[in-house]
Amino acid sequence: MLESTLFQIAAMIGLGVLSQWIAWRFRLPAIVIMSLAGLIVGPFLGLFDPQDRFGEVFNPVISLAVAIILFEGSLSLDFREIKEFPRAIFRITTLGAFIAWIAGSFAAYFFAGLSLDVAFVIGGLFIVTGPTVILPLLRQAKLKERPAAILKWEGIVVDPFGALLALFAFEVVLWTNELITGNSLLIFFGLSFLAAAIGAVAGWVLGRLLEQGHIPEFLKSPIVFGVVLMVFVVTDSIMHETGLLAVTAMGIIMANMHLTSLRDLIHFKENISVLLISSVFIMLTASLTIDTLLAILNWRMLLFVLAMMFIVRPLSIWISTIGTGLTLAERTLIGWIAPRGIVALTVSGFFANALTEAGFEGADIITALTLALVFATVLAHGFTIGWLGKKLGLQATEEAGFLIVGGTPFNAVLGEALKSFNKPVLLMDRSWGMLSYARQLGIRTEAGDILSEHTEYHVDLTPYEILIAATEEDAYNALICQRFVPELGRENIFQTPISMGDPNDYSKSIGGKKLFSPEYDVHTLNRYIEKGYMIRKTMITEQYTLENFQQDNGYETIPLFTADKENNISFITDIKKISLDPGTTIVSLTSPSKKMEKALEKANNVQSQPKD
């Protein structure tokens, strides 16, 4: 069965997805887990060798996967995201890339022992980071908006230019060695411009067709998927490596057309990209040999890797970001994070063969050199991005924050209760006036429509992983939940119960998980606040159990949520079906009379205690 090609394809996909799940479950860098999984089933155990199994289709499959991943990443490059720091992006992707190219070339020449010609070519390739590695790390690290956006833009924009820069360097090397004429350089620039133009025109035409309704909803994603592949194949056939430039240009054009159907396309492409990134990393690492891995341990290669990580990258970022307004902490973080990934691995193989065939010495070690840099940066940056972001104060938050939509009095009280457990809380409402009570309680507020594009680009929602839709409009709550399901996951999205007087039935398929008990809709909860109901915290102990709490509290107490010893929050939907460990706190909404009874009981207990 292991020899079956069909089984090996399924195994690669399954192992990649499993690696992603393990990384999510144990909060480890996904890239690291995928790489280790590929090494274990490939060169270490010898169970799979995808390159040998798939033969001639191996490289084309990898190339198509990279094209889709790069297009999906470029779909998120909306210029409105960087309107406050465009200079930093421009400088890093131009001057920074140039410095990294030159410094990286000299590092390969002096430390790795490559000839100057070969080093000049490979130095251009090593400026890439790419969405295949940087996007999973950003999802894991939860950095603040500005450093995360800069790293994302750099990774996606520089990716195709790195491959083209290496190709340009290759043409220059051939020209200086009189292997080609000067006209070849002019042809190179012309074909590069043509590829970018083809991608841009294809993106604009496709965007117009989508926006004007010429493509039905059920065909939008398949047609976009097909056009991306066709644009990549056509342009890459014209000149090798220009396909990446074409699909990037196509994605950026479509991202800035502000298409109404763009969000659905992004979600579809994100799902495809996660699958492809997982599978491709497994395929690449499983195809390595023990000899290639042993070659990485060469001391000259290790010196080169250290120079790239600790000299070339920081130098290029620090110089290029002078006067851009970035803080010292941001420049330090960005100057450290530069993991290499799929593009570096796949393109290096092409140049290794091309340089070897042209007779340049040392080209045979390019693959091992690339592997050394990829593994070192993936491991080092994967395990340190979160830690360094925290140390530099650039991590959005360690705690899972709560985004509450609706400025009602109950929501303000609920937000204050959550905030008391050191949870980030943001209260949003379309009306500034509705947020006045929340502001009095010291809760962070934002006036605006959570569904508007203005909110998406002007309010940093990164720290808030749990959404509570609790406006007085049940249909609006359901719409909010449906909008954020792809980003937050249904397990992190809640809404208040449907009003008893609402004849419509909003099923869980289009809404969030219902909070509290069905009879406590937002209107009822607000009436309780108006009557003077207050928040009460009750600690469950060995002596005072959950059963005691249930016996002591009747209809005048509404359990809201629990907080364990580590302050992990769990909302209560049916208190009769939960079990709590000692040390857990129950937070409930209690009538003022109940609160007074507890206060009097406590006072009586104090008075009845014997005096010394």
XYZ file of C-alpha atoms in Angstrom:
612
model
C 0.000 0.000 0.000
C 2.874 2.392 0.791
C 4.079 2.038 -2.806
C 0.769 3.303 -4.188
C 1.053 6.796 -5.696
C -2.521 7.538 -4.676
C -1.753 6.556 -1.080
C 1.378 8.726 -0.998
C -0.553 11.767 -2.246
C -3.194 11.265 0.444
C -0.481 10.671 3.051
C 1.328 13.908 2.170
C -1.873 15.925 2.479
C -2.947 14.182 5.682
C 0.458 14.514 7.309
C 0.604 18.203 6.419
C -2.808 18.935 7.906
C -1.978 16.856 10.994
C 1.208 18.888 11.440
C -0.833 22.091 11.305
C -3.214 20.747 13.958
C -0.372 19.628 16.258
C 1.205 23.064 15.931
C -2.119 24.742 16.792
C -2.848 22.378 19.679
C 0.533 22.798 21.394
C 1.173 26.385 20.238
C 4.280 25.516 18.255
C 5.493 27.032 14.949
C 3.616 25.162 12.209
C 6.519 25.465 9.750
C 8.825 23.685 12.184
C 6.401 20.803 12.746
C 5.812 20.372 9.001
C 9.532 20.353 8.260
C 10.254 17.791 10.972
C 7.372 15.595 9.797
C 8.737 15.589 6.245
C 12.243 14.740 7.415
C 10.982 11.866 9.570
C 8.924 10.142 6.856
C 11.476 10.974 4.142
C 15.234 10.767 4.684
C 15.096 9.439 8.283
C 12.645 6.521 7.877
C 12.645 6.252 4.099
C 8.868 5.807 3.907
C 8.281 8.373 1.152
C 10.299 10.017 -1.599
C 7.842 12.299 -3.428
C 10.374 13.547 -5.966
C 11.195 10.015 -7.061
C 7.551 8.942 -6.995
C 6.106 11.894 -8.930
C 9.026 12.229 -11.339
C 8.624 14.952 -13.955
C 5.442 16.395 -12.433
C 7.095 17.067 -9.046
C 8.541 20.496 -9.870
C 5.504 21.716 -11.873
C 3.184 20.782 -9.001
C 5.374 22.679 -6.517
C 5.506 25.697 -8.838
C 1.717 25.816 -9.281
C 1.230 25.530 -5.533
C 3.638 28.425 -4.918
C 1.764 30.527 -7.496
C -1.564 29.972 -5.731
C -0.059 30.703 -2.312
C 1.544 33.915 -3.575
C -1.683 35.056 -5.249
C -3.684 34.400 -2.083
C -1.198 36.413 -0.074
C -1.233 39.324 -2.525
C -5.045 39.476 -2.319
C -4.571 40.875 1.195
C -2.257 43.699 0.067
C -4.733 46.573 0.238
C -2.886 49.906 0.163
C -5.285 51.305 2.767
C -3.630 48.990 5.285
C -0.307 50.817 5.035
C -1.405 54.406 4.427
C 0.212 55.444 7.730
C 3.594 53.847 7.016
C 4.080 53.446 3.229
C 7.627 54.819 3.397
C 8.785 51.948 5.590
C 7.346 49.345 3.199
C 8.847 51.057 0.139
C 12.297 51.443 1.694
C 12.449 47.865 2.983
C 11.340 46.340 -0.333
C 13.739 48.489 -2.411
C 16.773 49.807 -0.555
C 16.593 47.054 2.058
C 16.370 44.355 -0.599
C 19.307 45.862 -2.512
C 21.495 45.983 0.613
C 20.511 42.398 1.477
C 21.437 41.316 -2.067
C 24.887 42.874 -2.032
C 25.697 41.947 1.583
C 24.347 38.424 1.095
C 26.462 37.960 -2.025
C 29.633 38.921 -0.172
C 28.651 36.631 2.721
C 28.298 33.712 0.282
C 31.661 34.603 -1.276
C 33.693 35.040 1.924
C 32.002 32.548 4.266
C 30.494 29.824 2.048
C 33.428 29.830 -0.367
C 31.350 30.321 -3.528
C 32.800 32.029 -6.559
C 31.833 35.685 -6.911
C 29.646 34.911 -9.922
C 27.664 32.193 -8.164
C 27.463 34.241 -4.950
C 26.093 37.199 -6.940
C 23.222 35.040 -8.223
C 22.362 33.258 -4.992
C 22.557 36.507 -3.015
C 19.620 37.817 -5.044
C 17.525 34.761 -4.285
C 18.155 34.911 -0.545
C 16.405 38.264 -0.101
C 13.054 36.440 -0.179
C 11.007 35.531 2.888
C 7.609 34.755 1.390
C 4.027 34.144 2.520
C 4.550 30.408 2.927
C 6.638 31.000 6.033
C 5.885 34.501 7.286
C 2.069 34.267 7.312
C 1.922 31.170 9.560
C 4.400 32.832 11.935
C 2.318 36.022 12.086
C -0.823 34.022 12.891
C 1.070 32.370 15.730
C 2.821 35.461 17.142
C -0.162 37.879 17.299
C 2.022 40.934 16.745
C 0.726 44.462 16.786
C -0.727 45.825 13.582
C 2.235 47.811 12.190
C 5.105 45.290 12.527
C 2.801 42.478 11.376
C 1.719 44.437 8.281
C 5.315 45.356 7.381
C 6.513 41.754 7.649
C 3.540 40.525 5.610
C 4.002 43.093 2.835
C 7.735 42.510 2.652
C 7.296 38.754 2.445
C 4.737 38.878 -0.358
C 6.170 41.746 -2.430
C 9.837 40.700 -2.260
C 9.086 37.038 -3.029
C 8.716 37.378 -6.825
C 11.361 40.107 -6.995
C 13.874 37.856 -5.253
C 13.465 35.206 -7.925
C 13.670 37.837 -10.678
C 16.700 39.449 -9.062
C 18.485 36.107 -9.043
C 17.516 35.638 -12.694
C 18.800 39.125 -13.522
C 22.070 38.386 -11.709
C 22.332 35.128 -13.668
C 21.918 37.032 -16.957
C 24.541 39.585 -15.892
C 26.973 36.804 -14.952
C 26.504 35.156 -18.351
C 26.955 38.518 -20.072
C 30.158 39.410 -18.168
C 31.560 35.992 -19.029
C 30.613 36.647 -22.680
C 28.215 33.716 -22.735
C 25.344 35.963 -23.929
C 25.045 39.392 -25.593
C 23.839 42.640 -24.047
C 20.531 42.307 -25.894
C 19.609 39.464 -23.552
C 19.514 41.912 -20.630
C 17.130 44.180 -22.521
C 14.963 41.187 -23.323
C 14.969 40.244 -19.633
C 13.606 43.646 -18.560
C 11.075 43.667 -21.369
C 9.722 40.227 -20.540
C 9.576 41.048 -16.819
C 7.498 44.147 -17.571
C 5.307 42.111 -19.931
C 4.648 39.497 -17.235
C 3.655 42.157 -14.701
C 1.405 43.799 -17.294
C -0.285 40.490 -18.153
C -0.967 39.823 -14.484
C -2.280 43.342 -13.848
C -4.572 43.326 -16.899
C -5.855 39.838 -16.069
C -6.608 40.931 -12.513
C -8.433 44.092 -13.622
C -10.521 42.322 -16.283
C -11.395 39.489 -13.923
C -12.309 41.966 -11.195
C -14.651 43.839 -13.506
C -16.321 40.626 -14.613
C -16.849 39.614 -10.992
C -18.189 43.023 -9.944
C -20.573 43.429 -12.881
C -22.222 40.063 -12.305
C -20.961 38.346 -15.455
C -19.806 35.359 -13.396
C -22.308 33.506 -11.178
C -21.525 33.093 -7.485
C -20.921 29.344 -7.661
C -18.299 29.807 -10.415
C -16.396 32.791 -8.984
C -13.804 30.870 -6.983
C -13.228 28.145 -9.612
C -12.812 30.716 -12.397
C -10.396 32.843 -10.360
C -8.497 29.684 -9.464
C -8.240 28.705 -13.131
C -7.210 32.180 -14.322
C -4.431 32.353 -11.717
C -2.994 29.059 -12.925
C -3.267 30.095 -16.567
C -1.605 33.477 -16.001
C 1.229 31.792 -14.118
C 1.800 29.120 -16.764
C 1.674 31.536 -19.710
C 4.054 34.109 -18.199
C 6.412 31.494 -16.785
C 6.598 29.914 -20.224
C 7.640 33.256 -21.706
C 10.510 33.531 -19.198
C 11.272 31.367 -16.179
C 10.289 32.844 -12.763
C 8.212 35.709 -14.212
C 5.048 33.775 -13.364
C 5.459 34.691 -9.701
C 5.603 38.376 -10.619
C 2.485 38.055 -12.765
C 0.276 36.417 -10.113
C 1.485 38.890 -7.476
C 0.569 41.838 -9.709
C -2.783 40.207 -10.423
C -3.536 39.791 -6.727
C -2.524 43.355 -5.790
C -4.711 44.838 -8.545
C -7.741 42.827 -7.415
C -7.092 43.639 -3.742
C -7.237 47.374 -4.478
C -10.352 47.231 -6.683
C -12.311 46.737 -3.420
C -14.534 44.057 -4.903
C -17.681 43.161 -2.987
C -16.994 39.457 -3.470
C -13.307 39.714 -2.532
C -13.805 38.498 1.036
C -15.353 35.228 -0.145
C -12.475 34.740 -2.584
C -9.917 35.371 0.153
C -11.519 32.804 2.456
C -11.548 30.212 -0.337
C -7.921 30.915 -1.228
C -6.886 30.849 2.450
C -8.272 27.342 2.825
C -6.512 26.204 -0.341
C -3.262 27.870 0.743
C -3.224 26.186 4.150
C -3.625 22.832 2.413
C -0.954 23.606 -0.169
C 1.580 25.010 2.301
C 1.211 21.915 4.447
C 1.556 19.494 1.559
C 4.384 21.306 -0.213
C 6.579 21.535 2.878
C 6.092 17.818 3.516
C 6.922 17.011 -0.118
C 10.061 19.144 -0.202
C 11.547 17.944 3.080
C 10.580 14.309 2.453
C 12.460 14.423 -0.871
C 15.794 15.302 0.732
C 18.609 12.809 1.129
C 20.837 12.070 4.102
C 23.863 13.229 2.096
C 22.252 16.622 1.480
C 21.427 16.978 5.171
C 24.969 16.049 6.176
C 26.358 18.643 3.764
C 24.536 21.306 5.792
C 26.850 20.620 8.739
C 29.841 22.013 6.846
C 31.407 24.776 8.983
C 31.552 27.213 6.081
C 27.821 26.868 5.546
C 27.165 27.431 9.223
C 29.247 30.614 9.142
C 27.286 31.797 6.109
C 23.958 31.158 7.843
C 25.073 33.031 10.963
C 26.257 35.944 8.846
C 22.917 36.101 7.007
C 20.933 36.032 10.256
C 23.033 38.287 12.476
C 24.732 40.658 10.018
C 23.045 40.850 6.616
C 19.404 40.978 7.717
C 19.793 43.456 10.618
C 22.100 45.645 8.518
C 19.669 45.870 5.595
C 16.693 46.698 7.830
C 18.465 49.192 10.076
C 19.896 51.165 7.168
C 16.749 51.106 5.020
C 14.413 52.164 7.842
C 16.337 55.283 8.892
C 13.853 58.155 8.994
C 10.765 55.996 8.381
C 9.193 56.588 11.780
C 9.576 53.012 12.978
C 10.425 52.613 16.650
C 13.611 51.001 17.926
C 11.635 47.933 19.004
C 9.975 47.585 15.585
C 13.262 47.867 13.728
C 14.815 45.286 16.046
C 12.007 42.766 15.517
C 11.807 43.247 11.745
C 15.606 43.094 11.529
C 15.546 39.654 13.112
C 12.558 37.966 11.456
C 13.323 36.764 7.915
C 12.523 33.047 7.503
C 13.119 31.533 4.056
C 10.733 28.987 2.636
C 9.330 27.267 -0.433
C 10.365 29.821 -3.069
C 14.003 29.745 -1.970
C 14.012 25.929 -1.996
C 12.353 25.499 -5.378
C 14.116 28.295 -7.272
C 17.563 27.403 -5.912
C 17.322 24.038 -7.639
C 16.785 25.748 -10.987
C 19.827 28.006 -10.560
C 21.989 25.176 -9.253
C 21.368 23.250 -12.489
C 21.672 26.321 -14.723
C 24.973 27.480 -13.193
C 26.420 23.954 -13.218
C 25.553 23.521 -16.900
C 27.169 26.886 -17.642
C 30.390 25.634 -16.042
C 30.537 27.702 -12.849
C 32.341 26.015 -9.961
C 30.664 25.655 -6.582
C 27.148 25.708 -7.967
C 26.621 22.119 -6.814
C 26.407 23.195 -3.159
C 23.631 25.785 -3.711
C 20.873 23.346 -2.719
C 22.587 22.396 0.540
C 23.326 26.060 1.250
C 19.674 26.954 0.721
C 18.530 24.125 2.978
C 20.870 25.271 5.726
C 19.472 28.810 5.573
C 15.845 27.642 5.366
C 16.075 25.244 8.321
C 18.073 27.652 10.488
C 15.752 30.614 9.914
C 12.556 28.583 10.220
C 13.666 27.118 13.542
C 15.207 30.278 14.987
C 12.519 32.706 13.897
C 9.658 30.270 14.434
C 10.519 29.761 18.098
C 11.541 33.350 18.860
C 9.038 35.616 17.071
C 6.456 35.386 19.859
C 9.025 35.651 22.653
C 10.830 38.604 21.075
C 7.560 40.348 20.247
C 6.542 40.054 23.892
C 9.913 41.297 25.184
C 9.839 44.298 22.851
C 6.240 45.144 23.696
C 5.082 44.413 20.128
C 2.770 41.516 20.910
C -0.854 42.588 20.708
C -1.725 40.621 23.836
C -1.051 37.333 25.572
C -4.653 37.062 26.719
C -7.539 36.272 24.397
C -9.452 39.566 24.325
C -13.217 40.045 24.114
C -14.890 42.168 21.439
C -18.435 43.043 22.516
C -20.692 44.592 19.868
C -23.541 46.671 21.293
C -23.382 49.595 23.688
C -26.210 48.511 26.000
C -25.913 48.839 29.810
C -25.685 45.065 30.257
C -22.800 44.835 27.781
C -20.946 47.532 29.706
C -21.418 45.610 32.970
C -20.359 42.360 31.282
C -17.287 44.059 29.827
C -16.322 45.408 33.252
C -16.658 41.906 34.742
C -14.431 40.402 32.028
C -11.915 43.203 32.418
C -11.662 42.456 36.152
C -9.998 39.150 35.179
C -7.295 41.050 33.235
C -8.879 40.375 29.859
C -8.617 42.938 27.039
C -12.137 44.202 26.317
C -13.369 46.401 23.469
C -16.985 47.593 23.287
C -18.245 48.739 19.875
C -21.476 50.380 18.808
C -22.654 52.395 15.837
C -23.716 55.182 18.225
C -21.191 57.204 20.229
C -23.857 58.076 22.768
C -24.672 54.426 23.485
C -21.097 53.928 24.705
C -21.208 56.588 27.430
C -21.923 54.146 30.277
C -19.066 51.873 29.162
C -16.692 54.848 29.080
C -17.713 55.711 32.643
C -16.715 52.181 33.680
C -13.272 52.606 32.095
C -13.808 50.180 29.225
C -12.171 50.798 25.870
C -14.808 51.803 23.312
C -14.976 52.380 19.567
C -17.862 54.034 17.734
C -18.451 52.486 14.325
C -20.047 49.655 12.406
C -18.167 46.400 12.962
C -19.127 45.332 9.419
C -17.760 48.441 7.678
C -14.456 48.621 5.804
C -13.585 51.742 7.818
C -13.500 49.617 10.968
C -11.421 46.942 9.265
C -8.639 49.373 8.373
C -8.832 51.822 11.289
C -9.482 49.663 14.350
C -6.910 47.076 15.443
C -8.946 43.975 16.251
C -5.899 41.709 16.593
C -6.023 41.363 20.416
C -9.664 40.221 20.393
C -10.150 36.543 19.675
C -13.629 36.152 21.173
C -16.614 38.002 19.722
C -19.912 38.664 21.495
C -22.668 40.069 19.268
C -25.170 41.562 21.705
C -26.945 44.442 19.993
C -30.716 44.853 20.276
C -31.160 43.573 16.699
C -31.076 39.773 16.465
C -30.664 39.759 12.676
C -27.687 42.127 12.925
C -26.136 39.908 15.603
C -26.455 36.879 13.339
C -24.918 38.806 10.431
C -21.953 39.878 12.586
C -21.349 36.300 13.693
C -21.529 34.993 10.134
C -19.043 37.633 8.980
C -16.369 36.690 11.549
C -16.723 32.891 11.548
C -13.932 32.343 8.954
C -11.480 34.508 10.921
C -12.218 33.626 14.539
C -13.805 30.193 14.301
C -17.346 29.362 15.375
C -16.165 28.205 18.806
C -15.095 31.790 19.602
C -18.239 33.587 18.446
C -21.251 34.184 20.709
C -24.504 36.103 20.576
C -27.257 36.812 23.044
C -30.365 34.597 22.782
C -33.016 35.455 20.221
C -35.691 37.758 21.570
C -38.863 35.906 22.570
C -40.898 38.365 20.523
C -38.865 37.874 17.334
C -40.776 35.617 14.912
C -37.658 34.861 12.880
C -35.567 31.768 13.535
C -31.850 32.413 13.184
C -30.287 28.982 13.276
C -26.813 28.343 14.609
C -25.590 27.903 11.042
C -25.816 31.656 10.470
C -25.251 32.890 14.018
C -23.015 32.414 17.010
C -23.271 30.174 20.038
C -26.070 31.391 22.311
C -25.050 32.903 25.647
C -26.611 32.161 29.029
C -30.154 30.725 29.104
C -32.692 31.127 26.258
C -34.994 33.365 28.309
C -32.268 35.960 28.919
C -32.183 37.925 25.678
C -30.469 41.310 25.580
C -33.697 43.207 26.274
C -34.361 41.171 29.419
C -30.787 41.564 30.622
C -30.927 45.337 30.148
C -34.149 45.510 32.152
C -32.381 43.703 34.994
C -29.596 46.295 34.911
C -32.191 49.072 35.062
C -33.676 47.396 38.162
C -30.290 47.617 39.846
C -28.950 44.101 39.310
C -25.211 43.890 39.959
C -22.272 41.599 39.253
C -21.381 39.119 41.998
C -18.395 36.758 42.096
C -18.659 33.470 43.977
C -15.689 31.195 44.613
C -16.311 27.449 44.476
C -14.363 25.677 47.238
C -14.216 22.263 48.881
C -16.723 23.515 51.436
C -18.915 25.643 49.164
C -19.668 23.504 46.117
C -21.595 24.133 42.923
C -24.592 22.368 44.501
C -24.510 24.851 47.375
C -24.453 27.730 44.888
C -27.447 26.326 43.019
C -29.413 25.848 46.235
C -28.644 29.358 47.507
C -29.424 31.161 44.251
C -32.823 31.050 42.627
C -34.361 33.047 39.825
C -32.897 36.268 41.217
C -29.401 35.221 40.136
C -28.319 34.802 36.501
C -25.003 32.903 36.071
C -22.964 34.501 33.286
C -19.547 32.859 33.101
C -16.861 31.066 35.086
C -13.164 31.808 35.543
C -10.752 29.072 36.613
C -7.526 29.516 38.592
C -5.696 30.618 35.421
C -8.483 33.110 34.616
C -9.694 31.108 31.629
C -13.225 32.269 30.835
C -16.109 29.902 30.002
C -19.608 31.220 29.366
C -22.504 29.417 31.037
C -25.367 28.227 28.857
C -26.854 25.655 31.248
C -25.563 25.667 34.823
C -27.168 22.273 35.502
C -24.839 20.620 32.987
C -21.501 21.984 34.183
C -19.045 20.741 36.791
C -16.553 23.055 38.450
C -13.301 22.410 40.286
C -12.511 24.129 43.579
C -10.952 27.528 42.955
C -13.280 28.351 40.060
C -15.181 31.628 40.262
C -18.786 31.942 39.102
C -19.695 35.435 37.894
C -23.420 36.127 38.009
C -25.909 38.960 37.699
C -27.638 39.272 41.048
C -30.609 41.303 42.253
C -29.853 44.133 44.704
C -31.962 42.412 47.371
C -29.861 39.261 47.010
C -26.710 41.336 47.255
C -28.067 43.020 50.396
C -28.921 39.658 51.962
C -25.349 38.478 51.452
C -23.971 41.696 52.915
C -26.209 41.446 55.995
C -25.329 37.770 56.435
C -21.626 38.617 56.284
C -22.079 41.465 58.776
C -23.987 39.210 61.183
C -21.259 36.579 60.970
C -18.664 39.179 61.896
C -20.718 40.429 64.846
C -21.351 36.891 66.138
C -17.651 36.034 66.265
C -16.303 35.971 69.862
C -14.128 38.919 70.824
C -10.689 38.468 72.311
